[in-house]
XYZ file of C-alpha atoms in Angstrom:
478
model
C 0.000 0.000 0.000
C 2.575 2.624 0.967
C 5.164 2.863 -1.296
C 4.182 0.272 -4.193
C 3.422 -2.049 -3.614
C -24.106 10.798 20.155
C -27.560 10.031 19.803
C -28.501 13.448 17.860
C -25.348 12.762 14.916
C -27.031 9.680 14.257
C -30.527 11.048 14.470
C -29.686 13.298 11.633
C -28.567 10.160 9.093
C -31.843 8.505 10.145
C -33.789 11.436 9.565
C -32.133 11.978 6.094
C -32.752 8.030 4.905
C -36.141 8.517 5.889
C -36.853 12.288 4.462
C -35.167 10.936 1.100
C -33.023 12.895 -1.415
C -35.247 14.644 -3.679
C -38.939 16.708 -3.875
C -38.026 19.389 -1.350
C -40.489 21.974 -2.156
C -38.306 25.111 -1.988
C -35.966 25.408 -4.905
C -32.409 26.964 -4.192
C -30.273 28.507 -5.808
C -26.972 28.438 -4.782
C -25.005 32.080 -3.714
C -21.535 32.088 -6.198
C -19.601 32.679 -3.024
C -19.301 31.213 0.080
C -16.168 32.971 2.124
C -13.818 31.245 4.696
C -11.148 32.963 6.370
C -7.783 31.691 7.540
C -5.476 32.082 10.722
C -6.430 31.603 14.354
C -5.754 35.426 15.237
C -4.622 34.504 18.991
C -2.078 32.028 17.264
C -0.959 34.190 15.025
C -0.375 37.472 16.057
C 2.415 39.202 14.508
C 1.036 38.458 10.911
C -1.654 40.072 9.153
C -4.612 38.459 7.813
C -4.265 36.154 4.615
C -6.645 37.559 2.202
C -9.372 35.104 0.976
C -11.306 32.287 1.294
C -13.452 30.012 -0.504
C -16.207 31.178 -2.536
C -17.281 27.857 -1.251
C -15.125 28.360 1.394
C -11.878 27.273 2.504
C -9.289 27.780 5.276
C -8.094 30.639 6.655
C -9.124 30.906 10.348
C -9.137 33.454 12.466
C -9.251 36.639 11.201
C -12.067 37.579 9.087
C -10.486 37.637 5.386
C -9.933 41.165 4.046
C -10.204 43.361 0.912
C -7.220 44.931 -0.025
C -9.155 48.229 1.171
C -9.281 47.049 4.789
C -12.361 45.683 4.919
C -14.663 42.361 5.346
C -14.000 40.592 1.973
C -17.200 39.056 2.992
C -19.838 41.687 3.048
C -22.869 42.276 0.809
C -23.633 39.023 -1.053
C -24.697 39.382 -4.533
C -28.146 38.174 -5.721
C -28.161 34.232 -5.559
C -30.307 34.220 -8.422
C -27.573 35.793 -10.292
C -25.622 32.638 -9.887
C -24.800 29.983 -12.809
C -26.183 26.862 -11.137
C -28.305 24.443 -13.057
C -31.735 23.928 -11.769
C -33.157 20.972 -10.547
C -35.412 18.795 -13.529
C -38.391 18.376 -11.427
C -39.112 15.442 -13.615
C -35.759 13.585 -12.885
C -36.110 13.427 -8.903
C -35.012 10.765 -7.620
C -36.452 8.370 -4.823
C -34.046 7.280 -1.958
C -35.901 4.027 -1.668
C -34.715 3.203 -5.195
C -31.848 1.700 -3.614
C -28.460 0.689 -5.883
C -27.191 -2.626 -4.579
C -23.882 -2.708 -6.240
C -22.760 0.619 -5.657
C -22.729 0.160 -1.873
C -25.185 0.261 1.260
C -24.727 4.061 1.248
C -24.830 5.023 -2.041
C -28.792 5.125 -2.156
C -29.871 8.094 -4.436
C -30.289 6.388 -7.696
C -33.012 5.194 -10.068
C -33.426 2.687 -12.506
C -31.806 3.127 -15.999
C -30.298 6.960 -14.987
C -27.246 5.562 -12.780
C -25.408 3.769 -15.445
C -22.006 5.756 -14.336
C -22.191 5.537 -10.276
C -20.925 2.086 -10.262
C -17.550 3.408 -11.845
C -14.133 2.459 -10.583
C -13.764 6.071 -9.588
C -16.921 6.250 -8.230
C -16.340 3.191 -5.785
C -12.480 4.811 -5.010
C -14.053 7.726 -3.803
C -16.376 5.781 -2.075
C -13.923 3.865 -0.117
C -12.433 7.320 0.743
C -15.167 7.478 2.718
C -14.444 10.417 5.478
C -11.503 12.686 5.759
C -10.390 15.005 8.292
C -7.976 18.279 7.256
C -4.516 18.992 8.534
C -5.674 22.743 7.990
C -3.615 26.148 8.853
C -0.071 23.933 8.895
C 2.007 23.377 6.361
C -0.359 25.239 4.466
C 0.944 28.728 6.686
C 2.522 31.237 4.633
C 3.560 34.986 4.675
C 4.436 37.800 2.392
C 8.114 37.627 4.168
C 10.372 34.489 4.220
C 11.082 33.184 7.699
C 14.440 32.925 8.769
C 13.618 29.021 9.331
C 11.398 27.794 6.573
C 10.424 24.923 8.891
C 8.816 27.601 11.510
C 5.582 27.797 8.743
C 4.292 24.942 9.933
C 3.564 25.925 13.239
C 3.135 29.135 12.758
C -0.931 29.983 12.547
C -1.711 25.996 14.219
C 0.321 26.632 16.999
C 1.884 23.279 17.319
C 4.027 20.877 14.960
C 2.126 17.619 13.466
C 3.162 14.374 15.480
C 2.485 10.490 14.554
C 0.295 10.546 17.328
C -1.824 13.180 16.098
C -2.390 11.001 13.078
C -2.805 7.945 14.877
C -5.638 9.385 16.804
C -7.227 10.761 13.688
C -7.447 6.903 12.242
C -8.231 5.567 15.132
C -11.387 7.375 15.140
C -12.468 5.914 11.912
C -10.975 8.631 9.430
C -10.002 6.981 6.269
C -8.483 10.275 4.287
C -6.272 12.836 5.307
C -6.052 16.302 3.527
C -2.680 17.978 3.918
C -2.956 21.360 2.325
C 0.605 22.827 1.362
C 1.926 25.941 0.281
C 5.436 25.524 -1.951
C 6.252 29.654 -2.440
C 7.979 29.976 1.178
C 10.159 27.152 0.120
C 11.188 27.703 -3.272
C 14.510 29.528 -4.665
C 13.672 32.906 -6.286
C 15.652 32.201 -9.413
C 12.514 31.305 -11.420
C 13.686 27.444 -11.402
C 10.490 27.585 -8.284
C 13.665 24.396 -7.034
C 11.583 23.616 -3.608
C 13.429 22.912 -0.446
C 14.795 19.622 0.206
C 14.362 20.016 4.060
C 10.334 21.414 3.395
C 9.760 18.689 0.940
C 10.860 16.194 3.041
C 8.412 17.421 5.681
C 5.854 16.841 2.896
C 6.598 13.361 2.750
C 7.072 12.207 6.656
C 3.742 13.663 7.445
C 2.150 12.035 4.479
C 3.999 8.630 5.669
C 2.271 9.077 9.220
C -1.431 8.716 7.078
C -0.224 6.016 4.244
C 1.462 4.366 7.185
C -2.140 4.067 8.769
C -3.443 2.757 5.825
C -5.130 5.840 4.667
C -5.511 7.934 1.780
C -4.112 10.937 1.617
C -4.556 14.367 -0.467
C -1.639 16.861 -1.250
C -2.222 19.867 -3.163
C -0.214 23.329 -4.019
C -2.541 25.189 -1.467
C -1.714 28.918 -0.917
C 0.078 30.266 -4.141
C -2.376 31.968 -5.455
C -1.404 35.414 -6.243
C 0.292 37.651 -9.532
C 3.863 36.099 -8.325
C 3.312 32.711 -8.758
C -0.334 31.391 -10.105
C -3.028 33.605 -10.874
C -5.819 32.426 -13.451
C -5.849 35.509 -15.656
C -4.344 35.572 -19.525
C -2.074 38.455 -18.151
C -0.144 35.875 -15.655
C -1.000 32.422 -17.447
C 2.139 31.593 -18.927
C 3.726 32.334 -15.712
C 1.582 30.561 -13.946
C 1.421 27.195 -15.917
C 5.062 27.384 -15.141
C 4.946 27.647 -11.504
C 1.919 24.764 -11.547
C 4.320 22.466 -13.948
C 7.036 22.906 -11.682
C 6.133 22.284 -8.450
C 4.331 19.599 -9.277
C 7.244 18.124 -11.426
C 9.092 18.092 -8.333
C 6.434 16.308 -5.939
C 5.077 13.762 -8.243
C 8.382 12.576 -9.007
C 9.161 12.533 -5.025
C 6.160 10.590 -4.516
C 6.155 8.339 -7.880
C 6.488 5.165 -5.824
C 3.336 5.601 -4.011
C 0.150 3.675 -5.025
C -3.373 5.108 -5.232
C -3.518 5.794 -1.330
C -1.798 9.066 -2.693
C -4.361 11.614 -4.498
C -2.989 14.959 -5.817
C -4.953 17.903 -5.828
C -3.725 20.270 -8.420
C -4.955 23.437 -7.101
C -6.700 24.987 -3.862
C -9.291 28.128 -4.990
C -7.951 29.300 -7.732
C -9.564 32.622 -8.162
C -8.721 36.212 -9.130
C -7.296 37.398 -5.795
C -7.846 41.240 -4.965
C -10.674 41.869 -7.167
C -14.770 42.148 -6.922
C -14.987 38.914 -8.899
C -12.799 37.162 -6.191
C -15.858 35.434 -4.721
C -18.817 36.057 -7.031
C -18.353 34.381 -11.039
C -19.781 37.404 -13.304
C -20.343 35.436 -16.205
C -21.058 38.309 -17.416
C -17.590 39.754 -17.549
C -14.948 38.822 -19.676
C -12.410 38.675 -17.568
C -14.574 36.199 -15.325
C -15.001 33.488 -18.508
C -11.393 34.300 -18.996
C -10.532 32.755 -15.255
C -12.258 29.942 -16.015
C -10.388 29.234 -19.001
C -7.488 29.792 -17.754
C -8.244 27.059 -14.766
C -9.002 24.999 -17.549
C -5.721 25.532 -18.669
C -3.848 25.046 -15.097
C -5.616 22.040 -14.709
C -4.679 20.542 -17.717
C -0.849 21.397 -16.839
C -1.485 19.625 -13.556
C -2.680 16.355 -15.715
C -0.143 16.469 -18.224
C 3.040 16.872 -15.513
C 1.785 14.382 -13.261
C 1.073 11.689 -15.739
C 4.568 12.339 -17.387
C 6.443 11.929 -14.057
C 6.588 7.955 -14.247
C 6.004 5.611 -11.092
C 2.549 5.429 -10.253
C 1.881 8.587 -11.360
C 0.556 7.611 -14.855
C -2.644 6.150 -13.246
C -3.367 7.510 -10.122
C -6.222 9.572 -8.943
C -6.390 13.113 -9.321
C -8.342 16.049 -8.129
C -8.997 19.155 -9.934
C -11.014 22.503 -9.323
C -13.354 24.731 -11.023
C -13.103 28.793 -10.130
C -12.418 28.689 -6.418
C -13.386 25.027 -5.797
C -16.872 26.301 -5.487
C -19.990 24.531 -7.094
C -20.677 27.244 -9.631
C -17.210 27.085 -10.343
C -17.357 23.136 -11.167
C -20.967 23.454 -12.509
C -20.628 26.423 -15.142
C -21.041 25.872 -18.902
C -17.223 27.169 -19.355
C -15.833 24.878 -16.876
C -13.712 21.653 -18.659
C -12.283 18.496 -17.348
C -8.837 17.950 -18.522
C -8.372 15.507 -20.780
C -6.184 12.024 -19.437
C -4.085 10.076 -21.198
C -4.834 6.902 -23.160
C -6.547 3.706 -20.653
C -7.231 6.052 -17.855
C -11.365 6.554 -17.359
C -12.598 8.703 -15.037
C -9.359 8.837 -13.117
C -9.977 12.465 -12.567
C -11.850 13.683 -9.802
C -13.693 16.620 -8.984
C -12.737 18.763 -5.914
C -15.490 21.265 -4.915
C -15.401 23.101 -1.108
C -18.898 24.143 0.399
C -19.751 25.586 3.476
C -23.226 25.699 3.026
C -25.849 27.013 4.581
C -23.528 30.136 4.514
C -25.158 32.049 7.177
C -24.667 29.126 9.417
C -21.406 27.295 8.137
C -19.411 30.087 7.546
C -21.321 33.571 8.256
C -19.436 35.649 10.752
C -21.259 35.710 14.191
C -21.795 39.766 14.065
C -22.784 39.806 10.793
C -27.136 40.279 11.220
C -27.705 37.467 8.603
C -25.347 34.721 10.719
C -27.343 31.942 12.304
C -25.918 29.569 14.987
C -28.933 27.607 14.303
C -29.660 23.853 12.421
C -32.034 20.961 13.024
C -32.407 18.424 10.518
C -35.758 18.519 11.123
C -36.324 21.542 9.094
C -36.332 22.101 5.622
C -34.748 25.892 5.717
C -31.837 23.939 6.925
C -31.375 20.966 4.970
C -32.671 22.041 1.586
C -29.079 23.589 0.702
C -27.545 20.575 1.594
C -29.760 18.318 -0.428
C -29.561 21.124 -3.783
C -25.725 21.304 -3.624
C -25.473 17.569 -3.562
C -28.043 16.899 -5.915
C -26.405 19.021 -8.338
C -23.007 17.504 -8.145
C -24.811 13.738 -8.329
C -26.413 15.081 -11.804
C -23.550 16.607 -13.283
C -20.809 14.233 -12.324
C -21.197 11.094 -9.602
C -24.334 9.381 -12.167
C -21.690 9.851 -15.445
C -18.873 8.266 -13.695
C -16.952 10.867 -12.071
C -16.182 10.824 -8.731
C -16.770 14.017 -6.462
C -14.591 14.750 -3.027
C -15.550 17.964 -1.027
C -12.330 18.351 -0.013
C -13.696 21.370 2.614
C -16.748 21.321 4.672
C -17.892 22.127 8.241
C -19.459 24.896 10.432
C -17.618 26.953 12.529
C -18.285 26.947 16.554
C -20.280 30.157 17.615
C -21.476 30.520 20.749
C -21.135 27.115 22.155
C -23.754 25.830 19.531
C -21.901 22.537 19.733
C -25.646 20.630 19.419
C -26.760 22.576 15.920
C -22.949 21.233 14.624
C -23.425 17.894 15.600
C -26.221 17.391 13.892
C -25.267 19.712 10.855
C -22.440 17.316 10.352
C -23.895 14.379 10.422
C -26.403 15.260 7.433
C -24.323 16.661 5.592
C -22.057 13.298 5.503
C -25.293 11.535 4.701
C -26.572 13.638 2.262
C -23.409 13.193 1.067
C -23.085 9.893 1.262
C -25.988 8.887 -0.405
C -24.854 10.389 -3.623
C -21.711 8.460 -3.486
C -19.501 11.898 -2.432
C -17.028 11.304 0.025
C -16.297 14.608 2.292
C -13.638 15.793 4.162
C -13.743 17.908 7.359
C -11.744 21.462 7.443
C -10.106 21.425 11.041
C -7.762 24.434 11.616
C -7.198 23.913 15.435
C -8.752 26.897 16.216
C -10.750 26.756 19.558
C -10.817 30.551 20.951
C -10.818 34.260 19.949
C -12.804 36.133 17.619
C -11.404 33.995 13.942
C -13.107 31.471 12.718
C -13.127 28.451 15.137
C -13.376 25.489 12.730
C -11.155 23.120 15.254
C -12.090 19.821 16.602
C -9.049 17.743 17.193
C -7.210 19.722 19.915
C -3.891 19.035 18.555
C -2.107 20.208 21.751
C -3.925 17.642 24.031
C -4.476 14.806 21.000
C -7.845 14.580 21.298
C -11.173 15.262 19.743
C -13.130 18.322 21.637
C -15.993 17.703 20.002
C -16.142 13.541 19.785
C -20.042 13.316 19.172
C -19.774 15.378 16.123
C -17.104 12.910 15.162
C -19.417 10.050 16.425
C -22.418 11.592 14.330
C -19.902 11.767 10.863
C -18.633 8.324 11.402
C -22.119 6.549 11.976
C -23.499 8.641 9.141
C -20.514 7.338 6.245
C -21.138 3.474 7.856
């Protein structure tokens, strides 16, 4: 395998399987941007604020992402309406009791003669993912200045340095995937060769080792290198930027050649056009908007074509790719384009979408008027989100063949609403589920202070904080 060779959690999955998938009777549209925020401000205090986060959502935790002008990055949301996401075919809803036998006990949301692709080999991989859990705000730390020791970025917004242990506990509580975002800019020479570190890319690989060690699968990606200097999806910085993409990942797939399929690389975290109104919200309207997408397109494709070229394993393993910002309009627009593989791979591309959705209660800041620390599955205002964005991505993709990870989800702790989580999480992974998705939990070991407090495994006493919202995710993916 390695190299080669909580009563209320599982209320919610019952509740789903009983509700069913389809035939909600509000139709929603999705917004085009979700935010998410990065470092845990009381961890890390001497740097400012990353800017952005996920018009899905994403990482940074703590302090509330910013516009270069200073302020909230997130503030007045655009129309939803105004969003590209395809509607629902009332006439193609599917029944939950029209259960799939070979795809799996959970993958349930199926009906006869309109499933013919969720029985894929990538749709049982991802499958067998089944739930993953985020090393977030660690090696993924970064800053406008070069530390004086490269290797301090890794504890620098978590607070703590990533043990065995850590990852031990993480399997042991019936995690099967491990996300381990990375930024490469910190650690490569300036000389335009974008040569990584030896001593940072060996980091890479012993935390990766502590995962495929524990039988897991495991996700590395270029994570925070999104900016004019290195990537940026615009025609003004593409050629730049496919060579940045095609060398750093010419350096990591041939480090990691000799690992089998347990290995999935993610090509690119949120790639969006940093600094501008269109950051978070796709104007397909704009030029310059359809232009990012193409040039994603693009990336991507450089991501495929590297990889596969690198030898080792690397000519047939799994790969993940994003739309604009990893967000569902972003996968789900008529611009968007899977790259193409090479010859005898099918459906050995994945597709990588982040949602923190419902917004207002996922993601929303608590001061913000329209933030909610409220969820039951029980009502429909809650779940119907949930069951749209999953829908969509079973239509589009998961029923054609082509497997779907949400590489990013969860709700961030405000005010002790511990309860609402629980069983937020636990539908979701069911919803989920049930669509053959496989998701994986953002965890930036944030607990305190005013940022965004997406932690659960308390990395400094190896332990879960908040073990029935694990409870309700595992008993949901069973």
């Amino acid at each position: 395998m390695r190299k080669r060779g909580i009563v209320l959690g599982l209320a919610a999955a019952v509740i789903i399987a009983a509700a069913g998938c389809g035939g909600q009777e509000r139709q929603n549209t999705f917004p085009a941007v979700v935010m998410k925020t990065e470092k845990n401000a009381d961890v890390q205090e001497t740097e400012s604020a990353d800017n952005g986060q996920e018009l899905s959502g994403e990482d940074q935790n703590a302090d509330e992402a910013q516009q270069p002008d200073g302020t909230d990055a997130d503030t007045e949301q655009q129309n939803p309406s105004e969003s590209v996401v395809p509607q629902r075919d009332q006439s193609t809803e599917r029944s939950i009791e029209q259960e799939s036998q070979s795809a799996g006990s959970d993958m349930q949301h199926t009906s006869e003669g309109r499933n013919a692709g969720i029985d894929s080999p990538a749709n049982k991989f991802v499958r067998n993912m089944k739930i993953g859990w985020n090393l977030g705000n660690t090696l993924d730390a970064h800053s406008d200045q070069n530390k004086a020791n490269e290797m301090g970025y890794e504890s620098d917004w978590c607070g703590i340095v990533t043990t065995k242990e850590m990852v031990d506990e993480i399997k042991a509580a019936g995690f099967q995937t491990m996300r381990v975002p990375v930024s490469w800019h910190n650690h490569v020479l300036a000389d335009g060769s974008y040569t990584i570190s030896e001593a940072w890319l060996n980091r890479v690989q012993e935390i990766v080792d502590y995962a495929i060690d524990n039988d897991m699968h495991v996700i590395i990606n270029i994570h925070h290198d999104n900016s004019t200097s290195y990537m940026y999806p615009s025609k003004e910085y593409l050629e730049q930027s496919k060579a940045y993409v095609a060398a750093v990942w010419i350096q990591v797939a041939e480090r990691f050649a000799d690992y089998d399929e347990h290995l999935i690389m993610e090509g690119l975290n949120e790639p969006r056009l940093i600094g501008t109104s269109d950051e978070w919200w796709l104007d397909l309207n704009k030029q310059q908007c359809v232009e990012a997408v193409q040039c994603i397109n693009e990336l991507n494709q450089v991501f495929v074509d590297t990889v596969r070229a690198s030898g080792g394993y690397n000519g047939e393993r799994y790969l993940l790719v994003p739309g604009y910002a990893a967000s569902l309009q972003g996968a789900t627009n008529p611009y968007f384009e899977m790259p193409r593989d090479i010859a005898g791979n099918e459906n050995k591309i994945l597709v990588e979408v982040h949602a923190y959705t419902p917004y207002n209660f996922a993601l929303c800041a608590p001061e913000e008027s329209r933030s909610t620390d409220q969820w039951s599955a029980d009502d429909k205002a809650s779940t119907a989100e949930i069951d749209e964005l999953m829908d969509t991505l079973y239509e589009k993709y998961v029923r054609n063949g082509t497997g779907v990870v949400i590489d990013e989800f969860g709700a961030r702790d405000k005010n002790g609403n511990t309860q609402a989580r629980i069983e937020f999480a636990a539908y979701y992974v069911a919803a989920a589920r049930q669509r053959g998705i496989t998701c994986c939990l953002w965890d930036n070991n944030a607990f305190a202070g005013g940022g965004e407090k997406f932690g659960v495994f308390n990395r400094q006493t190896c332990s879960f904080q908040y073990p029935e919202l694990v409870e309700g995710m595992i008993q949901a993916c069973e």
